[in-house]
C-alpha cells in the first residue's frame, strides 16, 4: 500500500482516543461515586420483597447486627438510615435460610443470545440479562451467580461489564482460555474479571480473537489434537465452571465462524432478538430459518448439541434496550 503511513497515523490517534475515553469514563464514575452498583434498599423497602415481611425483616436485621454484621447506611439529617446493597439483601435471605436456585439446580444453565444480523441488540440484551438475573428485586433471594463470556472481537460486552478490560490487547480472553485448555483454577484467577455488580463476572474478548476464529481448525489440530473443534468451549470452559455459576451467558459477533458454532454447541438455550424494522426482521428470519441446518452441520462433524430450543423476542428499538 502506498499510503501506509497515513493509516498508521490514524490508527495511533484512534488508540489514544480510545484510551482517553476509557480514562474519562473511569474519572467520571469516581467523581460521581458510581464505582459500585447504584441500587440500594431502605429497610422498609425489604418488606415488599419475595419471601419477606416487616416482621421477618426486623427480626433478621436485629439478629444479624447483634452478631456483628454491618449493613450499609447513609446519613440522613442527624440520623443514619439503611442503604442496603444487593449483597446485604442476599445475606439477609441467607440468614433466614431461604433456599437458593443452586439448592435446586446444581449445574450452570448456558444461554446464547444470537443473531447474525449486526446491530440487533444481541450484546445489549446479554448485558441486560446478566445484570437483571443478579440484581432484579424478584430474584435476589435466588443469589444467582452469573458469568458472561465475550467472543466478539469488538469486545462490546466486555465494555458494558468491565470497560477497563475492553481497551488495548487483552491476553486472557475467552478464546485464549479455550485454546490453552487452562484449569478451572486458572480460569477463576486469571481469566474471569468482576463487573460493577458483585456476582456478575465476565471473561473478556479482544480484537486479536478474530485471527483465532479465522484459523480455528488449524489451531485446534495443533494445540488440541483429538478434540472436536465445535466442543472446545463446552469442554474447556463451561464444563469446568458448571458448579461455580448458575447461569452462563454467551455473546459472539455477527459472523458464522468457529466461535458462533462453539456457542451453539455449548448452549442449553438460544435467544434471538427480532428487531421489527423490515430489513432487520428479514435478516433475522433468514438466520432463524437456517438454524436447523447449522445445527445439523455441527452434529455431522461429531459434536452433539444439547439445545432445548430457540426463543425469539421482540426488540422495539435496539438502541434503547
PDB file of C-alpha atoms in Angstrom:
ATOM      1  CA  UNK A   1       0.000   0.000   0.000  1.00  0.00           C
ATOM      2  CA  UNK A   2       1.347   3.393  -0.979  1.00  0.00           C
ATOM      3  CA  UNK A   3      -0.023   5.458   1.898  1.00  0.00           C
ATOM      4  CA  UNK A   4       0.526   3.113   4.841  1.00  0.00           C
ATOM      5  CA  UNK A   5       1.903   5.943   6.973  1.00  0.00           C
ATOM      6  CA  UNK A   6      -1.443   7.715   6.863  1.00  0.00           C
ATOM      7  CA  UNK A   7      -3.138   4.579   8.163  1.00  0.00           C
ATOM      8  CA  UNK A   8      -0.574   4.296  10.953  1.00  0.00           C
ATOM      9  CA  UNK A   9      -1.168   7.907  11.996  1.00  0.00           C
ATOM     10  CA  UNK A  10      -4.935   7.429  12.083  1.00  0.00           C
ATOM     11  CA  UNK A  11      -4.529   4.150  13.998  1.00  0.00           C
ATOM     12  CA  UNK A  12      -2.301   5.843  16.574  1.00  0.00           C
ATOM     13  CA  UNK A  13      -4.786   8.663  17.044  1.00  0.00           C
ATOM     14  CA  UNK A  14      -7.648   6.177  17.387  1.00  0.00           C
ATOM     15  CA  UNK A  15      -5.724   4.240  20.043  1.00  0.00           C
ATOM     16  CA  UNK A  16      -5.017   7.391  22.030  1.00  0.00           C
ATOM     17  CA  UNK A  17      -8.643   8.496  21.789  1.00  0.00           C
ATOM     18  CA  UNK A  18      -9.846   5.083  22.965  1.00  0.00           C
ATOM     19  CA  UNK A  19      -7.543   5.182  25.984  1.00  0.00           C
ATOM     20  CA  UNK A  20      -8.623   8.748  26.737  1.00  0.00           C
ATOM     21  CA  UNK A  21     -12.294   7.762  26.508  1.00  0.00           C
ATOM     22  CA  UNK A  22     -11.833   4.866  28.914  1.00  0.00           C
ATOM     23  CA  UNK A  23      -9.940   7.085  31.362  1.00  0.00           C
ATOM     24  CA  UNK A  24     -12.679   9.706  31.130  1.00  0.00           C
ATOM     25  CA  UNK A  25     -15.312   7.093  31.990  1.00  0.00           C
ATOM     26  CA  UNK A  26     -13.263   5.964  34.971  1.00  0.00           C
ATOM     27  CA  UNK A  27     -12.812   9.517  36.259  1.00  0.00           C
ATOM     28  CA  UNK A  28     -16.493  10.341  35.860  1.00  0.00           C
ATOM     29  CA  UNK A  29     -17.508   7.222  37.767  1.00  0.00           C
ATOM     30  CA  UNK A  30     -15.142   8.104  40.607  1.00  0.00           C
ATOM     31  CA  UNK A  31     -16.267  11.746  40.665  1.00  0.00           C
ATOM     32  CA  UNK A  32     -19.948  10.787  40.770  1.00  0.00           C
ATOM     33  CA  UNK A  33     -19.277   7.902  43.186  1.00  0.00           C
ATOM     34  CA  UNK A  34     -20.624   5.360  40.701  1.00  0.00           C
ATOM     35  CA  UNK A  35     -17.904   2.769  41.200  1.00  0.00           C
ATOM     36  CA  UNK A  36     -20.461   0.500  42.878  1.00  0.00           C
ATOM     37  CA  UNK A  37     -23.872  -0.694  41.714  1.00  0.00           C
ATOM     38  CA  UNK A  38     -26.379   2.095  42.323  1.00  0.00           C
ATOM     39  CA  UNK A  39     -29.329   0.081  43.658  1.00  0.00           C
ATOM     40  CA  UNK A  40     -29.824   0.390  47.422  1.00  0.00           C
ATOM     41  CA  UNK A  41     -32.694  -0.592  49.702  1.00  0.00           C
ATOM     42  CA  UNK A  42     -34.130   1.014  52.783  1.00  0.00           C
ATOM     43  CA  UNK A  43     -35.228  -1.408  55.464  1.00  0.00           C
ATOM     44  CA  UNK A  44     -38.859  -0.648  54.701  1.00  0.00           C
ATOM     45  CA  UNK A  45     -38.319  -1.476  51.015  1.00  0.00           C
ATOM     46  CA  UNK A  46     -37.386  -5.030  52.004  1.00  0.00           C
ATOM     47  CA  UNK A  47     -40.869  -5.644  53.410  1.00  0.00           C
ATOM     48  CA  UNK A  48     -42.223  -5.948  49.837  1.00  0.00           C
ATOM     49  CA  UNK A  49     -39.608  -8.353  48.525  1.00  0.00           C
ATOM     50  CA  UNK A  50     -40.476 -12.036  47.934  1.00  0.00           C
ATOM     51  CA  UNK A  51     -40.450 -14.300  50.999  1.00  0.00           C
ATOM     52  CA  UNK A  52     -40.037 -11.324  53.387  1.00  0.00           C
ATOM     53  CA  UNK A  53     -42.348  -9.328  55.619  1.00  0.00           C
ATOM     54  CA  UNK A  54     -41.980  -6.452  58.038  1.00  0.00           C
ATOM     55  CA  UNK A  55     -41.676  -8.773  60.993  1.00  0.00           C
ATOM     56  CA  UNK A  56     -39.190 -11.147  59.365  1.00  0.00           C
ATOM     57  CA  UNK A  57     -37.001  -8.260  58.158  1.00  0.00           C
ATOM     58  CA  UNK A  58     -36.949  -6.504  61.533  1.00  0.00           C
ATOM     59  CA  UNK A  59     -36.142  -9.727  63.343  1.00  0.00           C
ATOM     60  CA  UNK A  60     -33.409 -10.771  60.881  1.00  0.00           C
ATOM     61  CA  UNK A  61     -31.738  -7.336  60.868  1.00  0.00           C
ATOM     62  CA  UNK A  62     -31.709  -7.251  64.667  1.00  0.00           C
ATOM     63  CA  UNK A  63     -30.220 -10.751  64.855  1.00  0.00           C
ATOM     64  CA  UNK A  64     -27.565 -10.064  62.237  1.00  0.00           C
ATOM     65  CA  UNK A  65     -26.481  -6.770  63.786  1.00  0.00           C
ATOM     66  CA  UNK A  66     -26.339  -8.382  67.208  1.00  0.00           C
ATOM     67  CA  UNK A  67     -23.925 -10.960  65.812  1.00  0.00           C
ATOM     68  CA  UNK A  68     -21.692  -8.224  64.335  1.00  0.00           C
ATOM     69  CA  UNK A  69     -22.982  -7.939  60.756  1.00  0.00           C
ATOM     70  CA  UNK A  70     -22.777  -4.395  59.365  1.00  0.00           C
ATOM     71  CA  UNK A  71     -25.427  -3.173  56.933  1.00  0.00           C
ATOM     72  CA  UNK A  72     -24.608  -0.232  54.701  1.00  0.00           C
ATOM     73  CA  UNK A  73     -26.095   3.031  55.967  1.00  0.00           C
ATOM     74  CA  UNK A  74     -26.136   6.638  54.799  1.00  0.00           C
ATOM     75  CA  UNK A  75     -26.545   9.875  56.733  1.00  0.00           C
ATOM     76  CA  UNK A  76     -29.977  11.465  56.535  1.00  0.00           C
ATOM     77  CA  UNK A  77     -30.144  14.654  58.565  1.00  0.00           C
ATOM     78  CA  UNK A  78     -28.980  13.843  62.071  1.00  0.00           C
ATOM     79  CA  UNK A  79     -29.579  10.126  61.732  1.00  0.00           C
ATOM     80  CA  UNK A  80     -28.208   7.190  59.779  1.00  0.00           C
ATOM     81  CA  UNK A  81     -30.631   5.325  57.530  1.00  0.00           C
ATOM     82  CA  UNK A  82     -30.264   1.911  55.943  1.00  0.00           C
ATOM     83  CA  UNK A  83     -28.991   1.926  52.356  1.00  0.00           C
ATOM     84  CA  UNK A  84     -28.608  -1.816  51.871  1.00  0.00           C
ATOM     85  CA  UNK A  85     -26.668  -3.201  48.925  1.00  0.00           C
ATOM     86  CA  UNK A  86     -27.918  -6.200  46.998  1.00  0.00           C
ATOM     87  CA  UNK A  87     -25.299  -8.248  48.848  1.00  0.00           C
ATOM     88  CA  UNK A  88     -26.785  -7.094  52.167  1.00  0.00           C
ATOM     89  CA  UNK A  89     -30.196  -8.284  50.987  1.00  0.00           C
ATOM     90  CA  UNK A  90     -28.806 -11.604  49.780  1.00  0.00           C
ATOM     91  CA  UNK A  91     -27.071 -12.089  53.126  1.00  0.00           C
ATOM     92  CA  UNK A  92     -30.353 -11.406  54.912  1.00  0.00           C
ATOM     93  CA  UNK A  93     -32.065 -14.101  52.837  1.00  0.00           C
ATOM     94  CA  UNK A  94     -29.209 -16.471  53.673  1.00  0.00           C
ATOM     95  CA  UNK A  95     -29.605 -15.676  57.369  1.00  0.00           C
ATOM     96  CA  UNK A  96     -33.277 -16.603  57.097  1.00  0.00           C
ATOM     97  CA  UNK A  97     -32.297 -19.871  55.368  1.00  0.00           C
ATOM     98  CA  UNK A  98     -34.301 -19.108  52.225  1.00  0.00           C
ATOM     99  CA  UNK A  99     -33.394 -21.760  49.600  1.00  0.00           C
ATOM    100  CA  UNK A 100     -31.361 -20.568  46.620  1.00  0.00           C
ATOM    101  CA  UNK A 101     -31.512 -21.529  42.963  1.00  0.00           C
ATOM    102  CA  UNK A 102     -28.421 -23.713  43.304  1.00  0.00           C
ATOM    103  CA  UNK A 103     -30.116 -25.721  46.056  1.00  0.00           C
ATOM    104  CA  UNK A 104     -32.489 -26.952  43.351  1.00  0.00           C
ATOM    105  CA  UNK A 105     -30.235 -26.898  40.270  1.00  0.00           C
ATOM    106  CA  UNK A 106     -26.577 -27.672  40.844  1.00  0.00           C
ATOM    107  CA  UNK A 107     -25.177 -27.048  37.330  1.00  0.00           C
ATOM    108  CA  UNK A 108     -24.917 -23.878  35.282  1.00  0.00           C
ATOM    109  CA  UNK A 109     -27.530 -23.238  32.604  1.00  0.00           C
ATOM    110  CA  UNK A 110     -25.995 -21.747  29.449  1.00  0.00           C
ATOM    111  CA  UNK A 111     -27.831 -19.161  27.325  1.00  0.00           C
ATOM    112  CA  UNK A 112     -26.633 -17.914  23.948  1.00  0.00           C
ATOM    113  CA  UNK A 113     -28.142 -14.649  22.659  1.00  0.00           C
ATOM    114  CA  UNK A 114     -27.556 -14.906  18.935  1.00  0.00           C
ATOM    115  CA  UNK A 115     -28.458 -13.332  15.613  1.00  0.00           C
ATOM    116  CA  UNK A 116     -26.313 -12.940  12.512  1.00  0.00           C
ATOM    117  CA  UNK A 117     -27.853  -9.504  11.964  1.00  0.00           C
ATOM    118  CA  UNK A 118     -25.384  -6.917  13.259  1.00  0.00           C
ATOM    119  CA  UNK A 119     -26.782  -4.192  15.498  1.00  0.00           C
ATOM    120  CA  UNK A 120     -29.769  -6.281  16.543  1.00  0.00           C
ATOM    121  CA  UNK A 121     -29.256  -5.794  20.305  1.00  0.00           C
ATOM    122  CA  UNK A 122     -27.528  -9.131  20.977  1.00  0.00           C
ATOM    123  CA  UNK A 123     -24.826  -7.653  23.175  1.00  0.00           C
ATOM    124  CA  UNK A 124     -27.071  -5.139  24.936  1.00  0.00           C
ATOM    125  CA  UNK A 125     -29.565  -7.920  25.654  1.00  0.00           C
ATOM    126  CA  UNK A 126     -26.821 -10.182  27.010  1.00  0.00           C
ATOM    127  CA  UNK A 127     -25.503  -7.460  29.316  1.00  0.00           C
ATOM    128  CA  UNK A 128     -29.018  -6.516  30.453  1.00  0.00           C
ATOM    129  CA  UNK A 129     -29.980 -10.117  31.177  1.00  0.00           C
ATOM    130  CA  UNK A 130     -26.735 -10.714  33.065  1.00  0.00           C
ATOM    131  CA  UNK A 131     -27.429  -7.728  35.298  1.00  0.00           C
ATOM    132  CA  UNK A 132     -31.146  -8.447  35.687  1.00  0.00           C
ATOM    133  CA  UNK A 133     -30.724 -12.083  36.693  1.00  0.00           C
ATOM    134  CA  UNK A 134     -28.439 -10.977  39.520  1.00  0.00           C
ATOM    135  CA  UNK A 135     -29.985  -7.695  40.634  1.00  0.00           C
ATOM    136  CA  UNK A 136     -33.730  -7.834  39.922  1.00  0.00           C
ATOM    137  CA  UNK A 137     -35.619  -7.444  43.234  1.00  0.00           C
ATOM    138  CA  UNK A 138     -37.758 -10.500  42.488  1.00  0.00           C
ATOM    139  CA  UNK A 139     -34.654 -12.680  42.051  1.00  0.00           C
ATOM    140  CA  UNK A 140     -32.397 -11.522  44.889  1.00  0.00           C
ATOM    141  CA  UNK A 141     -33.372 -14.452  47.118  1.00  0.00           C
ATOM    142  CA  UNK A 142     -32.054 -16.839  44.460  1.00  0.00           C
ATOM    143  CA  UNK A 143     -28.498 -15.376  44.830  1.00  0.00           C
ATOM    144  CA  UNK A 144     -27.770 -16.145  41.176  1.00  0.00           C
ATOM    145  CA  UNK A 145     -24.098 -16.305  40.178  1.00  0.00           C
ATOM    146  CA  UNK A 146     -23.691 -15.001  36.652  1.00  0.00           C
ATOM    147  CA  UNK A 147     -20.874 -15.369  34.127  1.00  0.00           C
ATOM    148  CA  UNK A 148     -20.863 -13.625  30.745  1.00  0.00           C
ATOM    149  CA  UNK A 149     -18.399 -14.850  28.114  1.00  0.00           C
ATOM    150  CA  UNK A 150     -17.480 -12.478  25.298  1.00  0.00           C
ATOM    151  CA  UNK A 151     -16.444 -13.875  21.911  1.00  0.00           C
ATOM    152  CA  UNK A 152     -16.977 -10.757  19.808  1.00  0.00           C
ATOM    153  CA  UNK A 153     -13.586  -9.211  18.853  1.00  0.00           C
ATOM    154  CA  UNK A 154     -15.241  -5.791  19.159  1.00  0.00           C
ATOM    155  CA  UNK A 155     -15.487  -6.542  22.917  1.00  0.00           C
ATOM    156  CA  UNK A 156     -18.703  -4.561  23.379  1.00  0.00           C
ATOM    157  CA  UNK A 157     -19.985  -6.902  26.095  1.00  0.00           C
ATOM    158  CA  UNK A 158     -16.649  -6.514  27.880  1.00  0.00           C
ATOM    159  CA  UNK A 159     -17.052  -2.736  27.617  1.00  0.00           C
ATOM    160  CA  UNK A 160     -20.534  -2.888  29.175  1.00  0.00           C
ATOM    161  CA  UNK A 161     -19.495  -5.126  32.066  1.00  0.00           C
ATOM    162  CA  UNK A 162     -15.847  -4.196  32.658  1.00  0.00           C
ATOM    163  CA  UNK A 163     -14.817  -1.277  30.443  1.00  0.00           C
ATOM    164  CA  UNK A 164     -11.224  -1.163  31.723  1.00  0.00           C
ATOM    165  CA  UNK A 165     -10.664  -4.605  30.170  1.00  0.00           C
ATOM    166  CA  UNK A 166     -12.009  -3.578  26.748  1.00  0.00           C
ATOM    167  CA  UNK A 167      -9.116  -1.304  25.744  1.00  0.00           C
ATOM    168  CA  UNK A 168      -5.960  -2.484  24.018  1.00  0.00           C
ATOM    169  CA  UNK A 169      -4.852  -6.080  23.614  1.00  0.00           C
ATOM    170  CA  UNK A 170      -6.128  -8.427  26.306  1.00  0.00           C
ATOM    171  CA  UNK A 171      -4.214 -11.685  26.580  1.00  0.00           C
ATOM    172  CA  UNK A 172      -6.514 -13.577  28.942  1.00  0.00           C
ATOM    173  CA  UNK A 173      -9.570 -13.786  26.710  1.00  0.00           C
ATOM    174  CA  UNK A 174     -12.216 -16.469  26.391  1.00  0.00           C
ATOM    175  CA  UNK A 175     -10.744 -17.552  23.058  1.00  0.00           C
ATOM    176  CA  UNK A 176      -7.303 -17.973  24.608  1.00  0.00           C
ATOM    177  CA  UNK A 177      -8.762 -19.922  27.531  1.00  0.00           C
ATOM    178  CA  UNK A 178     -10.378 -22.318  25.071  1.00  0.00           C
ATOM    179  CA  UNK A 179      -7.223 -22.807  23.044  1.00  0.00           C
ATOM    180  CA  UNK A 180      -4.888 -23.139  26.022  1.00  0.00           C
ATOM    181  CA  UNK A 181      -7.266 -25.536  27.831  1.00  0.00           C
ATOM    182  CA  UNK A 182      -6.416 -23.958  31.189  1.00  0.00           C
ATOM    183  CA  UNK A 183      -7.516 -25.418  34.507  1.00  0.00           C
ATOM    184  CA  UNK A 184     -10.577 -24.342  36.471  1.00  0.00           C
ATOM    185  CA  UNK A 185      -8.303 -22.621  38.968  1.00  0.00           C
ATOM    186  CA  UNK A 186      -6.589 -20.643  36.200  1.00  0.00           C
ATOM    187  CA  UNK A 187      -9.945 -19.651  34.726  1.00  0.00           C
ATOM    188  CA  UNK A 188     -11.093 -18.283  38.078  1.00  0.00           C
ATOM    189  CA  UNK A 189      -7.872 -16.468  38.903  1.00  0.00           C
ATOM    190  CA  UNK A 190      -6.501 -15.296  35.547  1.00  0.00           C
ATOM    191  CA  UNK A 191      -9.339 -15.065  33.022  1.00  0.00           C
ATOM    192  CA  UNK A 192     -12.531 -14.140  34.881  1.00  0.00           C
ATOM    193  CA  UNK A 193     -12.926 -10.498  35.938  1.00  0.00           C
ATOM    194  CA  UNK A 194     -15.621  -8.845  38.046  1.00  0.00           C
ATOM    195  CA  UNK A 195     -18.180  -6.329  36.830  1.00  0.00           C
ATOM    196  CA  UNK A 196     -19.598  -3.401  38.786  1.00  0.00           C
ATOM    197  CA  UNK A 197     -22.297  -5.734  40.143  1.00  0.00           C
ATOM    198  CA  UNK A 198     -20.944  -8.260  42.665  1.00  0.00           C
ATOM    199  CA  UNK A 199     -21.882 -11.718  41.442  1.00  0.00           C
ATOM    200  CA  UNK A 200     -21.718 -10.833  37.735  1.00  0.00           C
ATOM    201  CA  UNK A 201     -18.394 -11.790  36.146  1.00  0.00           C
ATOM    202  CA  UNK A 202     -17.087 -11.685  32.595  1.00  0.00           C
ATOM    203  CA  UNK A 203     -14.386 -13.332  30.520  1.00  0.00           C
ATOM    204  CA  UNK A 204     -13.245 -10.586  28.114  1.00  0.00           C
ATOM    205  CA  UNK A 205     -12.673 -10.553  24.376  1.00  0.00           C
ATOM    206  CA  UNK A 206     -10.033  -8.750  22.336  1.00  0.00           C
ATOM    207  CA  UNK A 207      -9.549  -7.715  18.722  1.00  0.00           C
ATOM    208  CA  UNK A 208      -6.859 -10.393  18.277  1.00  0.00           C
ATOM    209  CA  UNK A 209      -9.503 -13.079  18.816  1.00  0.00           C
ATOM    210  CA  UNK A 210     -10.660 -12.529  15.242  1.00  0.00           C
ATOM    211  CA  UNK A 211      -7.427 -14.092  13.973  1.00  0.00           C
ATOM    212  CA  UNK A 212      -8.009 -17.142  16.155  1.00  0.00           C
ATOM    213  CA  UNK A 213     -11.523 -17.612  14.779  1.00  0.00           C
ATOM    214  CA  UNK A 214     -10.227 -17.392  11.217  1.00  0.00           C
ATOM    215  CA  UNK A 215      -7.681 -20.174  11.689  1.00  0.00           C
ATOM    216  CA  UNK A 216      -9.575 -22.158  14.312  1.00  0.00           C
ATOM    217  CA  UNK A 217      -9.468 -25.578  12.686  1.00  0.00           C
ATOM    218  CA  UNK A 218      -5.707 -25.491  12.170  1.00  0.00           C
ATOM    219  CA  UNK A 219      -5.085 -24.130  15.671  1.00  0.00           C
ATOM    220  CA  UNK A 220      -7.173 -26.909  17.213  1.00  0.00           C
ATOM    221  CA  UNK A 221      -5.326 -29.540  15.228  1.00  0.00           C
ATOM    222  CA  UNK A 222      -2.049 -28.094  16.512  1.00  0.00           C
ATOM    223  CA  UNK A 223      -2.894 -27.331  20.151  1.00  0.00           C
ATOM    224  CA  UNK A 224      -5.918 -29.575  20.860  1.00  0.00           C
ATOM    225  CA  UNK A 225      -5.366 -32.762  18.832  1.00  0.00           C
ATOM    226  CA  UNK A 226      -8.271 -35.165  19.016  1.00  0.00           C
ATOM    227  CA  UNK A 227     -10.743 -32.631  20.384  1.00  0.00           C
ATOM    228  CA  UNK A 228     -13.831 -31.767  18.375  1.00  0.00           C
ATOM    229  CA  UNK A 229     -13.484 -28.201  17.085  1.00  0.00           C
ATOM    230  CA  UNK A 230     -17.121 -27.397  17.980  1.00  0.00           C
ATOM    231  CA  UNK A 231     -16.881 -28.749  21.549  1.00  0.00           C
ATOM    232  CA  UNK A 232     -13.931 -26.693  22.789  1.00  0.00           C
ATOM    233  CA  UNK A 233     -15.971 -24.015  24.587  1.00  0.00           C
ATOM    234  CA  UNK A 234     -18.161 -26.553  26.355  1.00  0.00           C
ATOM    235  CA  UNK A 235     -15.333 -28.873  27.387  1.00  0.00           C
ATOM    236  CA  UNK A 236     -12.549 -26.366  28.111  1.00  0.00           C
ATOM    237  CA  UNK A 237     -14.520 -23.629  29.862  1.00  0.00           C
ATOM    238  CA  UNK A 238     -18.183 -24.297  30.652  1.00  0.00           C
ATOM    239  CA  UNK A 239     -17.851 -27.848  31.977  1.00  0.00           C
ATOM    240  CA  UNK A 240     -15.042 -26.681  34.288  1.00  0.00           C
ATOM    241  CA  UNK A 241     -17.159 -23.833  35.686  1.00  0.00           C
ATOM    242  CA  UNK A 242     -20.532 -25.571  35.796  1.00  0.00           C
ATOM    243  CA  UNK A 243     -20.592 -25.662  39.619  1.00  0.00           C
ATOM    244  CA  UNK A 244     -19.237 -22.128  40.113  1.00  0.00           C
ATOM    245  CA  UNK A 245     -22.068 -20.306  38.328  1.00  0.00           C
ATOM    246  CA  UNK A 246     -25.818 -20.653  37.981  1.00  0.00           C
ATOM    247  CA  UNK A 247     -26.216 -19.011  34.567  1.00  0.00           C
ATOM    248  CA  UNK A 248     -23.640 -18.516  31.827  1.00  0.00           C
ATOM    249  CA  UNK A 249     -24.410 -16.064  29.025  1.00  0.00           C
ATOM    250  CA  UNK A 250     -22.595 -16.213  25.688  1.00  0.00           C
ATOM    251  CA  UNK A 251     -22.096 -13.388  23.207  1.00  0.00           C
ATOM    252  CA  UNK A 252     -20.455 -13.708  19.789  1.00  0.00           C
ATOM    253  CA  UNK A 253     -20.060 -11.449  16.805  1.00  0.00           C
ATOM    254  CA  UNK A 254     -22.438 -11.428  13.822  1.00  0.00           C
ATOM    255  CA  UNK A 255     -20.280 -13.921  11.943  1.00  0.00           C
ATOM    256  CA  UNK A 256     -20.831 -17.550  11.034  1.00  0.00           C
ATOM    257  CA  UNK A 257     -17.452 -18.530  12.463  1.00  0.00           C
ATOM    258  CA  UNK A 258     -15.927 -21.066  14.844  1.00  0.00           C
ATOM    259  CA  UNK A 259     -16.895 -19.065  17.929  1.00  0.00           C
ATOM    260  CA  UNK A 260     -20.572 -18.917  16.978  1.00  0.00           C
ATOM    261  CA  UNK A 261     -20.602 -22.667  16.315  1.00  0.00           C
ATOM    262  CA  UNK A 262     -18.910 -23.323  19.659  1.00  0.00           C
ATOM    263  CA  UNK A 263     -21.521 -21.185  21.400  1.00  0.00           C
ATOM    264  CA  UNK A 264     -24.317 -23.160  19.761  1.00  0.00           C
ATOM    265  CA  UNK A 265     -22.545 -26.382  20.692  1.00  0.00           C
ATOM    266  CA  UNK A 266     -22.309 -25.298  24.342  1.00  0.00           C
ATOM    267  CA  UNK A 267     -25.717 -23.660  24.839  1.00  0.00           C
ATOM    268  CA  UNK A 268     -28.745 -25.103  26.624  1.00  0.00           C
ATOM    269  CA  UNK A 269     -30.999 -22.377  25.228  1.00  0.00           C
ATOM    270  CA  UNK A 270     -30.748 -19.815  22.442  1.00  0.00           C
ATOM    271  CA  UNK A 271     -32.426 -16.399  22.448  1.00  0.00           C
ATOM    272  CA  UNK A 272     -32.801 -14.481  19.185  1.00  0.00           C
ATOM    273  CA  UNK A 273     -33.647 -10.758  19.251  1.00  0.00           C
ATOM    274  CA  UNK A 274     -36.057  -9.821  16.451  1.00  0.00           C
ATOM    275  CA  UNK A 275     -35.972  -6.103  15.545  1.00  0.00           C
ATOM    276  CA  UNK A 276     -39.185  -5.020  13.751  1.00  0.00           C
ATOM    277  CA  UNK A 277     -37.594  -2.885  11.002  1.00  0.00           C
ATOM    278  CA  UNK A 278     -38.188  -4.658   7.688  1.00  0.00           C
ATOM    279  CA  UNK A 279     -34.518  -5.103   6.743  1.00  0.00           C
ATOM    280  CA  UNK A 280     -33.512  -6.258  10.251  1.00  0.00           C
ATOM    281  CA  UNK A 281     -36.520  -8.556  10.572  1.00  0.00           C
ATOM    282  CA  UNK A 282     -35.820 -10.071   7.142  1.00  0.00           C
ATOM    283  CA  UNK A 283     -32.194 -10.851   8.089  1.00  0.00           C
ATOM    284  CA  UNK A 284     -33.238 -12.235  11.470  1.00  0.00           C
ATOM    285  CA  UNK A 285     -35.795 -14.585   9.923  1.00  0.00           C
ATOM    286  CA  UNK A 286     -33.145 -15.870   7.495  1.00  0.00           C
ATOM    287  CA  UNK A 287     -30.918 -16.716  10.458  1.00  0.00           C
ATOM    288  CA  UNK A 288     -33.707 -18.464  12.385  1.00  0.00           C
ATOM    289  CA  UNK A 289     -34.676 -20.446   9.286  1.00  0.00           C
ATOM    290  CA  UNK A 290     -31.077 -21.600   8.796  1.00  0.00           C
ATOM    291  CA  UNK A 291     -30.568 -22.801  12.382  1.00  0.00           C
ATOM    292  CA  UNK A 292     -31.633 -26.457  11.875  1.00  0.00           C
ATOM    293  CA  UNK A 293     -29.166 -26.826   9.010  1.00  0.00           C
ATOM    294  CA  UNK A 294     -26.433 -25.140  11.038  1.00  0.00           C
ATOM    295  CA  UNK A 295     -27.002 -27.465  13.990  1.00  0.00           C
ATOM    296  CA  UNK A 296     -27.044 -30.463  11.636  1.00  0.00           C
ATOM    297  CA  UNK A 297     -23.644 -29.443  10.252  1.00  0.00           C
ATOM    298  CA  UNK A 298     -22.211 -29.223  13.782  1.00  0.00           C
ATOM    299  CA  UNK A 299     -23.567 -32.660  14.695  1.00  0.00           C
ATOM    300  CA  UNK A 300     -22.375 -34.173  11.426  1.00  0.00           C
ATOM    301  CA  UNK A 301     -18.885 -33.084  12.477  1.00  0.00           C
ATOM    302  CA  UNK A 302     -19.258 -35.234  15.586  1.00  0.00           C
ATOM    303  CA  UNK A 303     -20.497 -32.903  18.331  1.00  0.00           C
ATOM    304  CA  UNK A 304     -23.972 -33.386  19.796  1.00  0.00           C
ATOM    305  CA  UNK A 305     -25.848 -30.173  20.607  1.00  0.00           C
ATOM    306  CA  UNK A 306     -27.987 -30.106  23.754  1.00  0.00           C
ATOM    307  CA  UNK A 307     -30.232 -27.181  22.862  1.00  0.00           C
ATOM    308  CA  UNK A 308     -33.738 -27.363  24.290  1.00  0.00           C
ATOM    309  CA  UNK A 309     -34.908 -24.654  21.903  1.00  0.00           C
ATOM    310  CA  UNK A 310     -34.597 -21.174  20.467  1.00  0.00           C
ATOM    311  CA  UNK A 311     -36.784 -18.325  21.723  1.00  0.00           C
ATOM    312  CA  UNK A 312     -37.248 -15.225  19.611  1.00  0.00           C
ATOM    313  CA  UNK A 313     -38.070 -11.973  21.353  1.00  0.00           C
ATOM    314  CA  UNK A 314     -39.302  -8.657  20.035  1.00  0.00           C
ATOM    315  CA  UNK A 315     -36.963  -5.675  20.241  1.00  0.00           C
ATOM    316  CA  UNK A 316     -38.741  -2.389  19.590  1.00  0.00           C
ATOM    317  CA  UNK A 317     -35.636  -0.217  19.386  1.00  0.00           C
ATOM    318  CA  UNK A 318     -32.242  -1.943  19.735  1.00  0.00           C
ATOM    319  CA  UNK A 319     -30.604   1.351  20.743  1.00  0.00           C
ATOM    320  CA  UNK A 320     -32.913   1.646  23.754  1.00  0.00           C
ATOM    321  CA  UNK A 321     -32.770  -1.928  25.066  1.00  0.00           C
TER     322      UNK A 321
END
